[in-house]
Coordinates of C-alpha atoms in Angstrom, one line a residue:
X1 CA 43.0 -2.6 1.2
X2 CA 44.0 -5.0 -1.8
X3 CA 40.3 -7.0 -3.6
X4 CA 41.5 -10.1 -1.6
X5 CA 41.8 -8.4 2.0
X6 CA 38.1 -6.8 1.4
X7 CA 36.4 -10.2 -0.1
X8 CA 38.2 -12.0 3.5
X9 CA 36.4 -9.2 5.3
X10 CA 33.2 -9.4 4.1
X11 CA 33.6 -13.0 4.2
X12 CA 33.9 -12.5 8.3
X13 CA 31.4 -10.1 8.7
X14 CA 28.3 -12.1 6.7
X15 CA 29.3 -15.0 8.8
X16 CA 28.0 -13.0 12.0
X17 CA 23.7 -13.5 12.3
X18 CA 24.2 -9.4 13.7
X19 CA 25.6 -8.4 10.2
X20 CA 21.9 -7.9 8.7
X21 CA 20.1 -6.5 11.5
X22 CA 23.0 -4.0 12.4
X23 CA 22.7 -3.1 8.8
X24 CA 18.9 -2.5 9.3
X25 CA 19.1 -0.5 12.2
X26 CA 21.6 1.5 10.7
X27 CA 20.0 1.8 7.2
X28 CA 16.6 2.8 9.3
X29 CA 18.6 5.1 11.2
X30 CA 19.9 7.1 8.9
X31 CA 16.8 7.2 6.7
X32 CA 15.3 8.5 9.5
X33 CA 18.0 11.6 10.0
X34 CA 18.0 12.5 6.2
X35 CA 13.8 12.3 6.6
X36 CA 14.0 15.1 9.8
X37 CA 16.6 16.8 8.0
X38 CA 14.3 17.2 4.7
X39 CA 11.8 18.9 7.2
X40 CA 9.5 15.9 7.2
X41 CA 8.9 15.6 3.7
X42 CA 7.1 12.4 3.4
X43 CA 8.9 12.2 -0.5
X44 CA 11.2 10.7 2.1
X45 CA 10.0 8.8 4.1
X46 CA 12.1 6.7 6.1
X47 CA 11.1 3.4 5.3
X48 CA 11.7 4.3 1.2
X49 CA 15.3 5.3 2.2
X50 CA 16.3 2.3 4.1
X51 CA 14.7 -0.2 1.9
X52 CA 16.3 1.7 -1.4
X53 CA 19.6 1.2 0.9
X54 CA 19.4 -2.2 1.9
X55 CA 18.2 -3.5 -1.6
X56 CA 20.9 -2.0 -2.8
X57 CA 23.8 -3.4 -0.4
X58 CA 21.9 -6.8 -1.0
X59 CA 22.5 -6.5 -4.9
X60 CA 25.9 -5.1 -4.4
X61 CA 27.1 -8.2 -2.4
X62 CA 25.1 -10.9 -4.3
X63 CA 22.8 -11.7 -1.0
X64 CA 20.1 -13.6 -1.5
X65 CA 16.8 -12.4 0.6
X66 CA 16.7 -15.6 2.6
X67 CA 20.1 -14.8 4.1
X68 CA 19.3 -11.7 4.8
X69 CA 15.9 -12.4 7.0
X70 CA 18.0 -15.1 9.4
X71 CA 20.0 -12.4 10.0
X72 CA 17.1 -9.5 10.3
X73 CA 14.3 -11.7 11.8
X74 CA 14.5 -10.0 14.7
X75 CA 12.9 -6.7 13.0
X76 CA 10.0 -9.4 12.2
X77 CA 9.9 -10.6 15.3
X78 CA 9.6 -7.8 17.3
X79 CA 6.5 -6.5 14.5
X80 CA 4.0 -8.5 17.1
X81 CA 4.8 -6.9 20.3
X82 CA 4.8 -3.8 18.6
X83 CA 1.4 -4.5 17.2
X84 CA -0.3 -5.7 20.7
X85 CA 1.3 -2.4 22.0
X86 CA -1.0 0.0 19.2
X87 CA -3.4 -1.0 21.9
X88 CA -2.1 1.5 24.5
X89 CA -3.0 4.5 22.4
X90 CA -6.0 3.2 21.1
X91 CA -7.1 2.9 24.7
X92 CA -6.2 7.0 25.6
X93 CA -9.1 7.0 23.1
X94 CA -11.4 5.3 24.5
X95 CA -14.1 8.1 25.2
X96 CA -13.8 8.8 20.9
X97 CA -13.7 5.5 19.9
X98 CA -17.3 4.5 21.6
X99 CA -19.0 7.6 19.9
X100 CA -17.7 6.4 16.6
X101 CA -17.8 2.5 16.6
X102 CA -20.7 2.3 14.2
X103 CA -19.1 4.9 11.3
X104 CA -15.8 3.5 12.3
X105 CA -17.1 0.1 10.6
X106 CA -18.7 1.2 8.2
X107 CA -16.5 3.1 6.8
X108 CA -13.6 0.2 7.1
X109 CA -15.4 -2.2 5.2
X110 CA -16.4 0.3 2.8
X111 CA -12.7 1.3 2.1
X112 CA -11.8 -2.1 1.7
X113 CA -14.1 -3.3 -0.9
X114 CA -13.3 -0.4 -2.6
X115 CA -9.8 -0.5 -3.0
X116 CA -9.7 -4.3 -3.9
X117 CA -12.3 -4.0 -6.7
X118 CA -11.2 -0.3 -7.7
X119 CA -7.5 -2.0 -8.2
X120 CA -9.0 -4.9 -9.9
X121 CA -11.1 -2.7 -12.4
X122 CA -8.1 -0.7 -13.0
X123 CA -5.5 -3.8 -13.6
X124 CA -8.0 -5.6 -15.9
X125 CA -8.5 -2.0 -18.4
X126 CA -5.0 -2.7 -18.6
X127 CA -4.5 -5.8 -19.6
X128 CA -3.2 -7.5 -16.2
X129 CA -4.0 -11.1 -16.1
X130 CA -7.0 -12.4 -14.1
X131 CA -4.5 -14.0 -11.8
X132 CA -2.9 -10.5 -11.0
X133 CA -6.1 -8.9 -10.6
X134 CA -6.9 -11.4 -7.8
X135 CA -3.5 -10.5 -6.6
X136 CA -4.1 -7.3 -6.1
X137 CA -7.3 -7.5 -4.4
X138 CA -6.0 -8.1 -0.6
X139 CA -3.2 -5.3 -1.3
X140 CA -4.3 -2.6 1.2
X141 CA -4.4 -5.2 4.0
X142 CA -1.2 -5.8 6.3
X143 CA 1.0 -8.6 4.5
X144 CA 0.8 -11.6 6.3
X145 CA -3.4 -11.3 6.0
X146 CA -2.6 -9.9 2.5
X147 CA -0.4 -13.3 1.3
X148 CA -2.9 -16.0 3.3
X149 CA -6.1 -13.9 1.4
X150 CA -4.5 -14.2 -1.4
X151 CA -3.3 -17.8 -1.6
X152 CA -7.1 -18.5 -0.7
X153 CA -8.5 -17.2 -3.5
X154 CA -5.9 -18.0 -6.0
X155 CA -3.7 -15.3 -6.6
X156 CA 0.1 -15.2 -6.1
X157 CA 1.1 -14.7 -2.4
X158 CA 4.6 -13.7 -3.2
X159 CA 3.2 -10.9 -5.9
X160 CA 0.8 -9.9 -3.5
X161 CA 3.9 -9.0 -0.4
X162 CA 5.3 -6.8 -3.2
X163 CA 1.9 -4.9 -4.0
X164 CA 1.3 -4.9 0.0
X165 CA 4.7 -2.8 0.8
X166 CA 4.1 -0.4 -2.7
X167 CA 0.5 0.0 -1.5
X168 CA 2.0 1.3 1.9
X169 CA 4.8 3.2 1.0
X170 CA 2.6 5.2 -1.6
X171 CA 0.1 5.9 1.2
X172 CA 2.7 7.1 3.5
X173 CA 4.2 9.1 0.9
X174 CA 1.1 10.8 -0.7
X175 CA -1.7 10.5 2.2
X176 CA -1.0 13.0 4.2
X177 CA -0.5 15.8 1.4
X178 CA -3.9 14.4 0.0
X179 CA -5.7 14.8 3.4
X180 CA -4.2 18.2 3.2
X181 CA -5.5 18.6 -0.5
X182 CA -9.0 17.4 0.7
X183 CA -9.1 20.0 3.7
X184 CA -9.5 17.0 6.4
X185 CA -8.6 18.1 9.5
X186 CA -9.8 15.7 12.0
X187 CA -6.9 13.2 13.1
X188 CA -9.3 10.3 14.2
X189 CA -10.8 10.4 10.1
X190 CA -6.8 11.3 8.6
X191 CA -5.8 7.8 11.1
X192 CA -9.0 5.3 9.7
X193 CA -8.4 6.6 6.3
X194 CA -4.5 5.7 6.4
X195 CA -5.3 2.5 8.0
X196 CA -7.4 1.2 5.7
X197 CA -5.3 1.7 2.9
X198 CA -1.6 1.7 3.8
X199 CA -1.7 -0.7 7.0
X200 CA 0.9 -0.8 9.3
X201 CA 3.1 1.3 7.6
X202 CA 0.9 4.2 6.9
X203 CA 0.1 3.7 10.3
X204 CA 3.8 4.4 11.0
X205 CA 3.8 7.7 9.3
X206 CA 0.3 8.5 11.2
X207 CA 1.8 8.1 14.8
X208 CA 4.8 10.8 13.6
X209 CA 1.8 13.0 12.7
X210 CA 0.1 12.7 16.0
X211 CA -0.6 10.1 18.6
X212 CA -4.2 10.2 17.9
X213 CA -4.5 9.5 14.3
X214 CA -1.6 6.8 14.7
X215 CA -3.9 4.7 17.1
X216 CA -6.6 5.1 14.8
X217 CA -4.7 4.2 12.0
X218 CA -3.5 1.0 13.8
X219 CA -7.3 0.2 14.8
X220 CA -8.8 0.7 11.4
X221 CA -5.7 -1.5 10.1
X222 CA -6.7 -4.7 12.6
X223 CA -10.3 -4.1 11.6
X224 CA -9.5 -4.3 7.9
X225 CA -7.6 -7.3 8.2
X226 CA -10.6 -8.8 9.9
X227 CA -13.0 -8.1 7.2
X228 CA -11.3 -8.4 4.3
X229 CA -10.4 -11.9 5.3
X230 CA -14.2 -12.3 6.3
X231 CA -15.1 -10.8 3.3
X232 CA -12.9 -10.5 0.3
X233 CA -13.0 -14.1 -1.0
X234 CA -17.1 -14.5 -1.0
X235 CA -17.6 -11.1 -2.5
X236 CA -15.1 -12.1 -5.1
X237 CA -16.6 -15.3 -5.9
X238 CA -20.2 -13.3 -5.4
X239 CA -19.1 -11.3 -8.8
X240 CA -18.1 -14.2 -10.4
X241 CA -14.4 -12.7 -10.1
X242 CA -13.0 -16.2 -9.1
X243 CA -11.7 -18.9 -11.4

């Protein structure tokens, strides 16, 4: 087919609001084949593949990112009755989860302060600007808590969505060959220590380890998002952090 007859083509096709979410599906879907066919290895995980894709298809065709959401939002959409729904397995652990409340807290809001100020320490030895540091402070928390944290306390909301998806692809890539590393066996530990730092989509890969530590993972994610908006911003401002 001749430049012109392909240029008409995709002219058609973007025109259609199903052109970005069929792409998504399919980018997903075949992430997600190449991910079962590599055994599991979480080097590649789905979610890496099929954003590696779809950035690249958007660079390729000179999309801009707003252009592709209207056509996607329906992925976003569908993020908070998939969310609500975490709920069901949390509940098949009900007997579990009334035994452990108390270290279940503790050790949330302990994982939280310690990834925002451990990422801060480690961005200011290397020079990152105060504004970055801040940035980087609601990173482990799901993104839409993550940006409005962020915005409060005056870092950049937009930098902040990037450091929230590298935060959670990096945890789903590396946590569960570090739990293996650390000999931690126990799925209800593996799910609140994924949760805490990789949100919703370490809590992804924790539900294709086991249904257990995937509704912890999703409980110690809401929790985190709870404190670290409750949180975050005094303790900062506590350390004299804040501008």
């Amino acid at each position: 087919m001749r430049d012109g007859g392909l240029n008409e083509l995709w002219v058609y096709l973007s025109a259609s609001p199903l052109l970005w979410l069929t792409l998504t599906l399919v980018a997903y879907g075949l992430a997600y084949r190449v991910y079962r066919f590599a055994n599991d290895n979480p080097l590649l995980h789905p979610v890496v593949l099929a954003v590696a894709v779809l950035i690249a298809v958007l660079l390729f065709t000179d999309t801009t990112y707003q252009d592709y959401f209207n056509g996607a939002q329906f992925v976003h959409f569908l993020l908070g009755p998939a969310t609500v729904a975490l709920a069901v397995p949390l509940y098949q652990q009900l007997s579990k989860l009334r035994r452990m409340w108390l270290p279940i807290l503790l050790a949330t809001l302990a994982g939280i302060v310690v990834a925002a100020l451990s990422a801060m320490l480690i961005a200011r030895l290397l020079g990152a600007s105060v504004q970055t540091q801040i940035s980087l402070a609601p990173k482990s928390v799901t993104a839409p808590v993550a940006m409005g944290i962020s915005e409060k306390i005056g870092g950049l909301p937009s930098l902040t969505a990037v450091l929230v998806v590298l935060t959670g692809i990096l945890g789903a890539v590396l946590g569960t060959k570090l739990f293996q590393l650390l000999r931690i066996r126990d799925d209800s530990v593996k799910g609140i220590a994924m949760g805490v730092t990789a949100h919703g989509i370490g809590t992804a890969r924790a539900f294709q380890v086991s249904a257990e530590m995937g509704a912890f993972s999703g409980l110690a994610m809401a929790i985190s998002a709870l404190f670290s908006a409750l949180v975050l911003p005094g303790l900062l401002e506590w350390l004299g952090l804040l501008a």
